[in-house]
mmCIF file of C-alpha atoms (C1' of nucleotides) in Angstrom:
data_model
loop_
_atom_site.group_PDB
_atom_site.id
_atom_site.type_symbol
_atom_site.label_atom_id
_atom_site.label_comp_id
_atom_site.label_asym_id
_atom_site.label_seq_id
_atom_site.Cartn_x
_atom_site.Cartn_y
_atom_site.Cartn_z
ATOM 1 C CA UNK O 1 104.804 53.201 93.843
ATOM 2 C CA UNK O 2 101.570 52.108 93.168
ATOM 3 C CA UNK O 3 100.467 49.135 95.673
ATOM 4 C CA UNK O 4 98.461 46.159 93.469
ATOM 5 C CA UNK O 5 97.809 42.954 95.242
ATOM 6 C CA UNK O 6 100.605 41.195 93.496
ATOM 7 C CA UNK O 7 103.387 43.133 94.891
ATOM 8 C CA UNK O 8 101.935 43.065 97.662
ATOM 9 C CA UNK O 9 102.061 39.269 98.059
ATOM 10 C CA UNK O 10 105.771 39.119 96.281
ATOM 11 C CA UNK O 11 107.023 40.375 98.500
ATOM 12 C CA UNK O 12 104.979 39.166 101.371
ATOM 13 C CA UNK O 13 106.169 35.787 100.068
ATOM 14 C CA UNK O 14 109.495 36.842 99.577
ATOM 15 C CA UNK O 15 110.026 38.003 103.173
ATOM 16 C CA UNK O 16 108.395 34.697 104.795
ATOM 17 C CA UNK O 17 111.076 32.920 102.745
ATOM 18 C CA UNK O 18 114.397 31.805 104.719
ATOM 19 C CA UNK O 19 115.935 30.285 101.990
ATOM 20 C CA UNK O 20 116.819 33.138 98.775
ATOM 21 C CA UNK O 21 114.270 32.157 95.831
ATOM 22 C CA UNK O 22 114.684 32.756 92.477
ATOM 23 C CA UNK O 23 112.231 34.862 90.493
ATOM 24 C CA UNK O 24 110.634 31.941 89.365
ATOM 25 C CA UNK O 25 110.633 29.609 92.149
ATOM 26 C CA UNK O 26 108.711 32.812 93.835
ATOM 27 C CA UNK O 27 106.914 32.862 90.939
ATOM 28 C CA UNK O 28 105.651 29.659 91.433
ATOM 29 C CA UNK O 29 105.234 30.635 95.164
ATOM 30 C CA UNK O 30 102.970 33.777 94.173
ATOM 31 C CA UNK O 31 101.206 31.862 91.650
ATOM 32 C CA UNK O 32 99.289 29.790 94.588
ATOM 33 C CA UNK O 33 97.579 32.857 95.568
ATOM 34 C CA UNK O 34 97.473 34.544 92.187
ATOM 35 C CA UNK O 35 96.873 31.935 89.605
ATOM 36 C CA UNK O 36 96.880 34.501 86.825
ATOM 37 C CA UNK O 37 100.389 36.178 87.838
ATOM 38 C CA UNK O 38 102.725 36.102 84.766
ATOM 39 C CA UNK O 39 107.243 35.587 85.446
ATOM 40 C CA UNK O 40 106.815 39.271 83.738
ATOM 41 C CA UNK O 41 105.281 41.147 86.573
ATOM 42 C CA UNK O 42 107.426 39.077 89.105
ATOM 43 C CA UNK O 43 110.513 40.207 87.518
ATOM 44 C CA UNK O 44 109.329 43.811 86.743
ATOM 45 C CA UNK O 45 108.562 43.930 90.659
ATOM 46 C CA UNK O 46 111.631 42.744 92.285
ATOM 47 C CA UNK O 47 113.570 44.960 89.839
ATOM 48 C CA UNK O 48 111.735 47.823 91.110
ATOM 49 C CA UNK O 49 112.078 46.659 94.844
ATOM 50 C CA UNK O 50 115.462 46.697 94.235
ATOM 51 C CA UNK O 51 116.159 49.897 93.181
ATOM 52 C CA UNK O 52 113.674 50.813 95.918
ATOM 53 C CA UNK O 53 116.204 48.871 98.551
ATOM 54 C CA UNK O 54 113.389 46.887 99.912
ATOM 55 C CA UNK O 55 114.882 43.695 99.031
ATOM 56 C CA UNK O 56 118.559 42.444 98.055
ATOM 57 C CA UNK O 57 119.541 40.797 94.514
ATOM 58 C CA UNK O 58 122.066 37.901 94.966
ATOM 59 C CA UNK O 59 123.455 37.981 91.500
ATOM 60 C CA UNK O 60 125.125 34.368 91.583
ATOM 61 C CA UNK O 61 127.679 34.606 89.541
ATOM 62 C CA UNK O 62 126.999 32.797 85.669
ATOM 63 C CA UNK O 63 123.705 31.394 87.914
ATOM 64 C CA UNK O 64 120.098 32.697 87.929
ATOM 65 C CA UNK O 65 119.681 35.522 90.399
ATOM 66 C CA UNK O 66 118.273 34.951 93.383
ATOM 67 C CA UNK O 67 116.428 37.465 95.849
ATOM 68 C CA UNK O 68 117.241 37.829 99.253
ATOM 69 C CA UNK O 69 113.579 39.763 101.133
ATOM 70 C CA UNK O 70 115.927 41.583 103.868
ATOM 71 C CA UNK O 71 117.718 44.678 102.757
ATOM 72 C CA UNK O 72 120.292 44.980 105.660
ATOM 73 C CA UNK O 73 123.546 44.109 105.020
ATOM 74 C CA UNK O 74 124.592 40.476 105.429
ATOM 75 C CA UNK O 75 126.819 37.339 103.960
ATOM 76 C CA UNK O 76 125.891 34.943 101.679
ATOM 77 C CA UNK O 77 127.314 31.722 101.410
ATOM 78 C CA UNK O 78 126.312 29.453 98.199
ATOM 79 C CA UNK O 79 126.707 25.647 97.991
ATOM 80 C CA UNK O 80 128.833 24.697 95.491
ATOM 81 C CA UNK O 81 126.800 22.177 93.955
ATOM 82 C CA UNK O 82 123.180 22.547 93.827
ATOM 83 C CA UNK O 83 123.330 26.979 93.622
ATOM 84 C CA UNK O 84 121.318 27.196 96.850
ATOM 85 C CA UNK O 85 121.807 30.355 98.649
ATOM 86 C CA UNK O 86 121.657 30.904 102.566
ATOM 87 C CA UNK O 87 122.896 33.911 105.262
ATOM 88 C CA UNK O 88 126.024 33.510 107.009
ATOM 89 C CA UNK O 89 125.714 35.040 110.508
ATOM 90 C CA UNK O 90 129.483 36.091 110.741
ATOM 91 C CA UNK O 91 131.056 39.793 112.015
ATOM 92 C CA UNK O 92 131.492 41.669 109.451
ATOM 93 C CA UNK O 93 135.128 41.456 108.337
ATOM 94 C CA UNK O 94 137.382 44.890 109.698
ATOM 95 C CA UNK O 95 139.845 44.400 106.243
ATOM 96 C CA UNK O 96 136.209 45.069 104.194
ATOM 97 C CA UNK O 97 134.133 47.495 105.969
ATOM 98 C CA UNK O 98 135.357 50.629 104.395
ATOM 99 C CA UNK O 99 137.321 50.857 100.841
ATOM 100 C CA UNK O 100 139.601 52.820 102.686
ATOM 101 C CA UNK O 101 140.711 50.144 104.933
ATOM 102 C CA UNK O 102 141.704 47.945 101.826
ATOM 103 C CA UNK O 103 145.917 47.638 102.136
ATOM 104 C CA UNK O 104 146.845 48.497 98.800
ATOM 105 C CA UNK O 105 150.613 46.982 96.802
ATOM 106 C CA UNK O 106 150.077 49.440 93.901
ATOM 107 C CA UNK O 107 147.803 51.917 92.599
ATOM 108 C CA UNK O 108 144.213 51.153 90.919
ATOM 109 C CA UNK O 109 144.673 51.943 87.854
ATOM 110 C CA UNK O 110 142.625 54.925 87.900
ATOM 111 C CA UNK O 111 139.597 53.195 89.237
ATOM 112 C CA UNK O 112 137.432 54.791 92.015
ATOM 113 C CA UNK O 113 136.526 52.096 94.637
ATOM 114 C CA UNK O 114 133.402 52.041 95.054
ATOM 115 C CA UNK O 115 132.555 48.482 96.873
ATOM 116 C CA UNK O 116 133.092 45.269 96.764
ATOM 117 C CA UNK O 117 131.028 42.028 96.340
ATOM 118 C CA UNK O 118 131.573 39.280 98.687
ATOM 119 C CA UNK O 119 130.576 35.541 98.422
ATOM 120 C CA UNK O 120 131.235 32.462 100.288
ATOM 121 C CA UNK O 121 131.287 29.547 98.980
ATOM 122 C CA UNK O 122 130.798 25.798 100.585
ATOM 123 C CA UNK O 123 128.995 22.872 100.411
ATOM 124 C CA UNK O 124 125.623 22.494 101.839
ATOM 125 C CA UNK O 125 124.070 20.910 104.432
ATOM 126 C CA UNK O 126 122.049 18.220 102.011
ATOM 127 C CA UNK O 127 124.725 18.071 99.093
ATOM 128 C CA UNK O 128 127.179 16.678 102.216
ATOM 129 C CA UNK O 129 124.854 14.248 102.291
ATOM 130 C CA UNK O 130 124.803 13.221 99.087
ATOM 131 C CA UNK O 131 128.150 13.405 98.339
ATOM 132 C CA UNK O 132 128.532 10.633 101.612
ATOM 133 C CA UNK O 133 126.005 8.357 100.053
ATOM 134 C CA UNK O 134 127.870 7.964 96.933
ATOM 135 C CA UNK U 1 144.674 17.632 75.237
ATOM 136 C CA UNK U 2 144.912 17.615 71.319
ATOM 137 C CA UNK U 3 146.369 20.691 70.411
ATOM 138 C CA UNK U 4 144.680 22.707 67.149
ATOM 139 C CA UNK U 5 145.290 26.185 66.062
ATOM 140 C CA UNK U 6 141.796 27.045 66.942
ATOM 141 C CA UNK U 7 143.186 26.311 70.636
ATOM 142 C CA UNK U 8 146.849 27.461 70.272
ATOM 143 C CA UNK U 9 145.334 30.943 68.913
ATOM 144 C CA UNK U 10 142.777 31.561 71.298
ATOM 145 C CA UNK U 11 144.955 31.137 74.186
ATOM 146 C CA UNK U 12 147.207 33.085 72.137
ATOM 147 C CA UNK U 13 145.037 35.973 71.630
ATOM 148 C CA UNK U 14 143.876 35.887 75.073
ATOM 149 C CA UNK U 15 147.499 36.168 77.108
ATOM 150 C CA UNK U 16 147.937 39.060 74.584
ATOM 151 C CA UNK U 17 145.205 41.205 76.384
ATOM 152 C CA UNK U 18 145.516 43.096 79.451
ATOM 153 C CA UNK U 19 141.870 43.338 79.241
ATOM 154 C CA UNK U 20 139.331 39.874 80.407
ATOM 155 C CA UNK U 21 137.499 39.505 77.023
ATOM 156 C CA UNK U 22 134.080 37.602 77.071
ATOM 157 C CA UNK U 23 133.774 34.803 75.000
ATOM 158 C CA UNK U 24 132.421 36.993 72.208
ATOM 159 C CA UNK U 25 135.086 39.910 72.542
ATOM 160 C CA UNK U 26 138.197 37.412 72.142
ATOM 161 C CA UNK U 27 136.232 35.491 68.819
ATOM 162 C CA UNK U 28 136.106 38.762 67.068
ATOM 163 C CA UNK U 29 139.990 38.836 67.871
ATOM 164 C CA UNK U 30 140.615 35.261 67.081
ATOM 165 C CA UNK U 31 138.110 35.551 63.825
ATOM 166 C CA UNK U 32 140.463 37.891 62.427
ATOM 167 C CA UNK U 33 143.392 34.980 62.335
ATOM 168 C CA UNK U 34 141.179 32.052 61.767
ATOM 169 C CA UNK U 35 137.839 33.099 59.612
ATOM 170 C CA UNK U 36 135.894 30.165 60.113
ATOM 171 C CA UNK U 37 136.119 29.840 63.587
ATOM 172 C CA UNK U 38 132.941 29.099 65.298
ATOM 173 C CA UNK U 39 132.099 30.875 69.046
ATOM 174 C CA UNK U 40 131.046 27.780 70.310
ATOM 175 C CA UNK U 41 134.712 26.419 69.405
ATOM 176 C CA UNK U 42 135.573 29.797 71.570
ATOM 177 C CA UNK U 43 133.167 28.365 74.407
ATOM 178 C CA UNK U 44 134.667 25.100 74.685
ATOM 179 C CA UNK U 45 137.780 25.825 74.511
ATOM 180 C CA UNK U 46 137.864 28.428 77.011
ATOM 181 C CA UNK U 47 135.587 26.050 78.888
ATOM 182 C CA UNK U 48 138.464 23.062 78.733
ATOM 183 C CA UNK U 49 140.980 25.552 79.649
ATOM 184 C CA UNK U 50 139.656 26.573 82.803
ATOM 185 C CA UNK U 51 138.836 22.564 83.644
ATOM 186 C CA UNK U 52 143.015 22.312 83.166
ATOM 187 C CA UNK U 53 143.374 25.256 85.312
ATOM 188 C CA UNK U 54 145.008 27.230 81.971
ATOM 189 C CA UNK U 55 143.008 30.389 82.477
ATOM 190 C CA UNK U 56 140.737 31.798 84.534
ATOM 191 C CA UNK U 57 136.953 31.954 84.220
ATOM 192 C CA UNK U 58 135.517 35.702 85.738
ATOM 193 C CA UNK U 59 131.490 35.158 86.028
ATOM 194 C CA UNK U 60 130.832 38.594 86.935
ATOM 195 C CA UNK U 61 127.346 38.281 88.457
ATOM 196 C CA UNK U 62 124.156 39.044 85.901
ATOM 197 C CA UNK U 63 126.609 40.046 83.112
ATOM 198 C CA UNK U 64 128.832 38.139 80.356
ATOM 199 C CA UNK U 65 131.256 35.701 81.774
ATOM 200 C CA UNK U 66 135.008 37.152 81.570
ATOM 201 C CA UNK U 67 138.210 35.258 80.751
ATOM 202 C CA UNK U 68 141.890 36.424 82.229
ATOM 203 C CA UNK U 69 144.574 34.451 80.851
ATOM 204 C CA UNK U 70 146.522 34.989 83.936
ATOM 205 C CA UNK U 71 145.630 31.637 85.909
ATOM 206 C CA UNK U 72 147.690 32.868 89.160
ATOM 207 C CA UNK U 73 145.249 34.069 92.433
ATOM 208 C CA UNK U 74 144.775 37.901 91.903
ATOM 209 C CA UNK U 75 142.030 40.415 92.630
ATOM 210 C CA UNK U 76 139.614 41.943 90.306
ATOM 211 C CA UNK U 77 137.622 45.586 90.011
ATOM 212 C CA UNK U 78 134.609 45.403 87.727
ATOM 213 C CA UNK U 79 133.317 48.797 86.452
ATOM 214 C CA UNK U 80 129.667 49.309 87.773
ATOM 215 C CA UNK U 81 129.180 51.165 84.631
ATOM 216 C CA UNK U 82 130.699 49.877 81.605
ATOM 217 C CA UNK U 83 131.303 46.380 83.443
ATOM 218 C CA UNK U 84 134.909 46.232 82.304
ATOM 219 C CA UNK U 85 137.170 43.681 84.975
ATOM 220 C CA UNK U 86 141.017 45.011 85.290
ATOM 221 C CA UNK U 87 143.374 42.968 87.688
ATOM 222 C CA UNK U 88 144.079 44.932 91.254
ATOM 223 C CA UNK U 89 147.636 44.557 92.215
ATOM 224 C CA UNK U 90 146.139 44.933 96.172
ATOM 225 C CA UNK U 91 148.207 42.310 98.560
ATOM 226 C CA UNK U 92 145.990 39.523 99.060
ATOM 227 C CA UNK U 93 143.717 39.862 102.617
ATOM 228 C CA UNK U 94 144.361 38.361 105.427
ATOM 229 C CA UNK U 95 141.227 37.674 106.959
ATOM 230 C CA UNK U 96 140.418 35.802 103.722
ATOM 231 C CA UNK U 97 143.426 33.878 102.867
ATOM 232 C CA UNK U 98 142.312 30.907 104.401
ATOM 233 C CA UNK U 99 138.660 29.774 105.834
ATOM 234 C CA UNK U 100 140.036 28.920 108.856
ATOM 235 C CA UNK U 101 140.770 32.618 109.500
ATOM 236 C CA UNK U 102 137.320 33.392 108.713
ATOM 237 C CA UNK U 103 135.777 35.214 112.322
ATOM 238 C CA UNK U 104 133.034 33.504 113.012
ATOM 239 C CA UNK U 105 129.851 34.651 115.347
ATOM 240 C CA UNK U 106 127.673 32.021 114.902
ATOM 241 C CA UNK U 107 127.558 28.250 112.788
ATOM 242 C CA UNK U 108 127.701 27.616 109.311
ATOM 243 C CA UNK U 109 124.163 26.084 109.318
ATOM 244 C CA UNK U 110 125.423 23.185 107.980
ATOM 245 C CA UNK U 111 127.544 23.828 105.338
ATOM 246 C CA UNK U 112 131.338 22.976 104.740
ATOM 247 C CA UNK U 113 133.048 26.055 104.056
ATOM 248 C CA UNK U 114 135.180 25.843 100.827
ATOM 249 C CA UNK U 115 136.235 29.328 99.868
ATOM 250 C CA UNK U 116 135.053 32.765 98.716
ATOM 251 C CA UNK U 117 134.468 34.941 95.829
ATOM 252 C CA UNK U 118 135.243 38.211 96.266
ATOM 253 C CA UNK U 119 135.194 41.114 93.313
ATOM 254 C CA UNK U 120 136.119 44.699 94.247
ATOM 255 C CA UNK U 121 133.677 47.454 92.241
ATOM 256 C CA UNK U 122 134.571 50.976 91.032
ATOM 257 C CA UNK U 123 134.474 53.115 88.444
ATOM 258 C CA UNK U 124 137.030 52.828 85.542
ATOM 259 C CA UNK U 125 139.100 56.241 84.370
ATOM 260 C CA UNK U 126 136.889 56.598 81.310
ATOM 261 C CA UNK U 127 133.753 56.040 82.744
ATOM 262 C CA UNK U 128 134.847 58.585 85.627
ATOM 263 C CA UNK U 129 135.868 60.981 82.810
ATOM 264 C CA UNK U 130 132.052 60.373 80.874
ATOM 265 C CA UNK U 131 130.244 61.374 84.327
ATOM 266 C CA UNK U 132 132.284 64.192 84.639
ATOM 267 C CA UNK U 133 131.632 65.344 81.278
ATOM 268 C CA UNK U 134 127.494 65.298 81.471
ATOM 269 C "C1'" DT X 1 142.949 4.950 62.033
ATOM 270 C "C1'" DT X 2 140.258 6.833 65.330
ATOM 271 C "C1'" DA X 3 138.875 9.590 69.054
ATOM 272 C "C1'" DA X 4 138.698 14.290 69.862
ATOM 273 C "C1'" DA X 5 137.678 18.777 67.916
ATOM 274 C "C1'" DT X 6 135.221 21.732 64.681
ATOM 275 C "C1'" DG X 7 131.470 24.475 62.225
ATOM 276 C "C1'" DC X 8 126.942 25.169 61.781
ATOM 277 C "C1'" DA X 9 122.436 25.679 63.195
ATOM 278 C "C1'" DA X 10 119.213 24.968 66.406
ATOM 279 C "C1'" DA X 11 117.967 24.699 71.280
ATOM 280 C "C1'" DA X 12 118.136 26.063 75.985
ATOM 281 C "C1'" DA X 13 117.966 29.075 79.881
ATOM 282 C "C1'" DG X 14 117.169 33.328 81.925
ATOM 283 C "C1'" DT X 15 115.421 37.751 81.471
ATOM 284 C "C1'" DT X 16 113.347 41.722 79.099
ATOM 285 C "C1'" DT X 17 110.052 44.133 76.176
ATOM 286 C "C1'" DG X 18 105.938 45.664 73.203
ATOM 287 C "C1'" DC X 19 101.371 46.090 73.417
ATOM 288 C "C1'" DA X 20 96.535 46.129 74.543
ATOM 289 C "C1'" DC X 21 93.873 45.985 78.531
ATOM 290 C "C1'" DA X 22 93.005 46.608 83.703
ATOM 291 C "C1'" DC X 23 93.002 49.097 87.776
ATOM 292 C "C1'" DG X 24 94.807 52.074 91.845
ATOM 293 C "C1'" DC X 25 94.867 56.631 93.118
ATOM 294 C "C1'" DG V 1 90.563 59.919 83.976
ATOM 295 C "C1'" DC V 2 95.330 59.350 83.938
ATOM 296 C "C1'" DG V 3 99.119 56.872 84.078
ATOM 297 C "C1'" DT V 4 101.219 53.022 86.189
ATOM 298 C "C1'" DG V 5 100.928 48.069 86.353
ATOM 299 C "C1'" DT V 6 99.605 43.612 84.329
ATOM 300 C "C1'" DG V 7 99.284 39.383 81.313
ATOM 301 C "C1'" DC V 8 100.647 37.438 77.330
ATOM 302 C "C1'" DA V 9 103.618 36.349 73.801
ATOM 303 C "C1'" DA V 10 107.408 37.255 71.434
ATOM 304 C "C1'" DA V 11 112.163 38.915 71.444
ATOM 305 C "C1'" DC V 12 116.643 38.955 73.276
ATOM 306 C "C1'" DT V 13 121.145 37.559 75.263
ATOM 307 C "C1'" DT V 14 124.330 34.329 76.558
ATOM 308 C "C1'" DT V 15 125.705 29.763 76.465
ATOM 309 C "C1'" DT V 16 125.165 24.876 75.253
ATOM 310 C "C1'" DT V 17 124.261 20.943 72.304
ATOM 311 C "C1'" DG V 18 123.382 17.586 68.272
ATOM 312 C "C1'" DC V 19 125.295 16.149 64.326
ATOM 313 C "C1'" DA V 20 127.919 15.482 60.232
ATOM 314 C "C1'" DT V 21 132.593 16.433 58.931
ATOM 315 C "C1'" DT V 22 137.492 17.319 59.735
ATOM 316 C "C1'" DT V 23 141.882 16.645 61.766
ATOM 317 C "C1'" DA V 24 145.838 15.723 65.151
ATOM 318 C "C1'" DA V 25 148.312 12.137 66.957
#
DNA sequence: TTAAATGCAAAAAGTTTGCACACGC
DNA sequence: GCGTGTGCAAACTTTTTGCATTTAA
């Protein structure tokens, strides 16, 4: 991978992020130190970071996608209301660490398991808020 | 709710399939029954239905929403290749059937926990069989 | 009769792509 | 110098919306 200034600083930008962006609200990050940067390359970037595993894709279900700049495995937890993504600092959960350990009632149709994509859900911090004042 | 045969049919069509059509999968189905149906008279609908808790709404992350006519908690496995959703008759998990039981090894920053999404992945027999076969 | 639902077409939102040019290695 | 990466604009995909017309209750 060839290393040009503006993946350099997406993902510079990216990482010094605590909350999960989305490729245009990074854009618009980037864009203050690269006026000229187009939502093209930042998408064509954190695609290829991806596949690279140097960053996480929080695919928010029916929302845009949001990026998450640390790679290790973690929770997410999504506020109901405004879409905002943050980490969840809880222990991994035993029932989910390993297909294998997933109790089964029946067969799976012929699937392989493969994984498993886990969300949580809540309300945030600031929509609480909101919701009070109404 | 007004009941129309655009509606009657749609849900119609839709308990019929052991698949979870996308909006555009179960118009070509109801199209054939009702030729001048529109897919935004699909949308709604299915839209309205999941408001009334008829059916359920599966937004698989990044891809076409997915509708199950089944509106009854179950799991789902998403093919990671063809992005087919069938249902997973697994018993439901423990650690998950209720926040409160949710292990916790820090705070929730904030947020009010509400629930969880989770979405098993695999591989689906015929996409198992296609890799086999190249 | 009348409010809700429909069909159509156009818009919106998010993301991807074609292409000519720029630039890292 | 070669080939990957970029900027721009246009295309694409999925879903939503405005509006005139139809229809169930």
């Amino acid at each position: 991978m060839r290393m040009t200034s503006q993946r350099e600083i997406i993902l510079e930008e990216l990482r010094n992020t605590k909350s999960h962006p989305t490729a245009e609200e990074l854009y618009l990050k980037v864009k203050r130190r690269l006026p000229r940067i187009s939502l093209a390359t930042v998408y064509r970037n954190l695609e290829k970071m991806v596949e690279l595993g140097l960053i996480q894709k929080i695919a928010t279900s029916g929302h845009q996608s949001r990026f998450d700049g640390n790679p290790n495995f973690h929770y997410h937890i999504r506020c109901i209301h405004c879409g905002k993504v943050d980490d969840l600092p809880i222990r991994p959960i035993k029932a989910l660490d390993n297909p294998e350990n997933i109790e089964l009632d029946g067969d799976l149709g012929g699937y392989k398991l493969v994984g498993f994509h886990l969300e949580f859900l809540g309300v945030c911090p600031e929509c609480i808020n909101k919701t009070e004042n109404n």
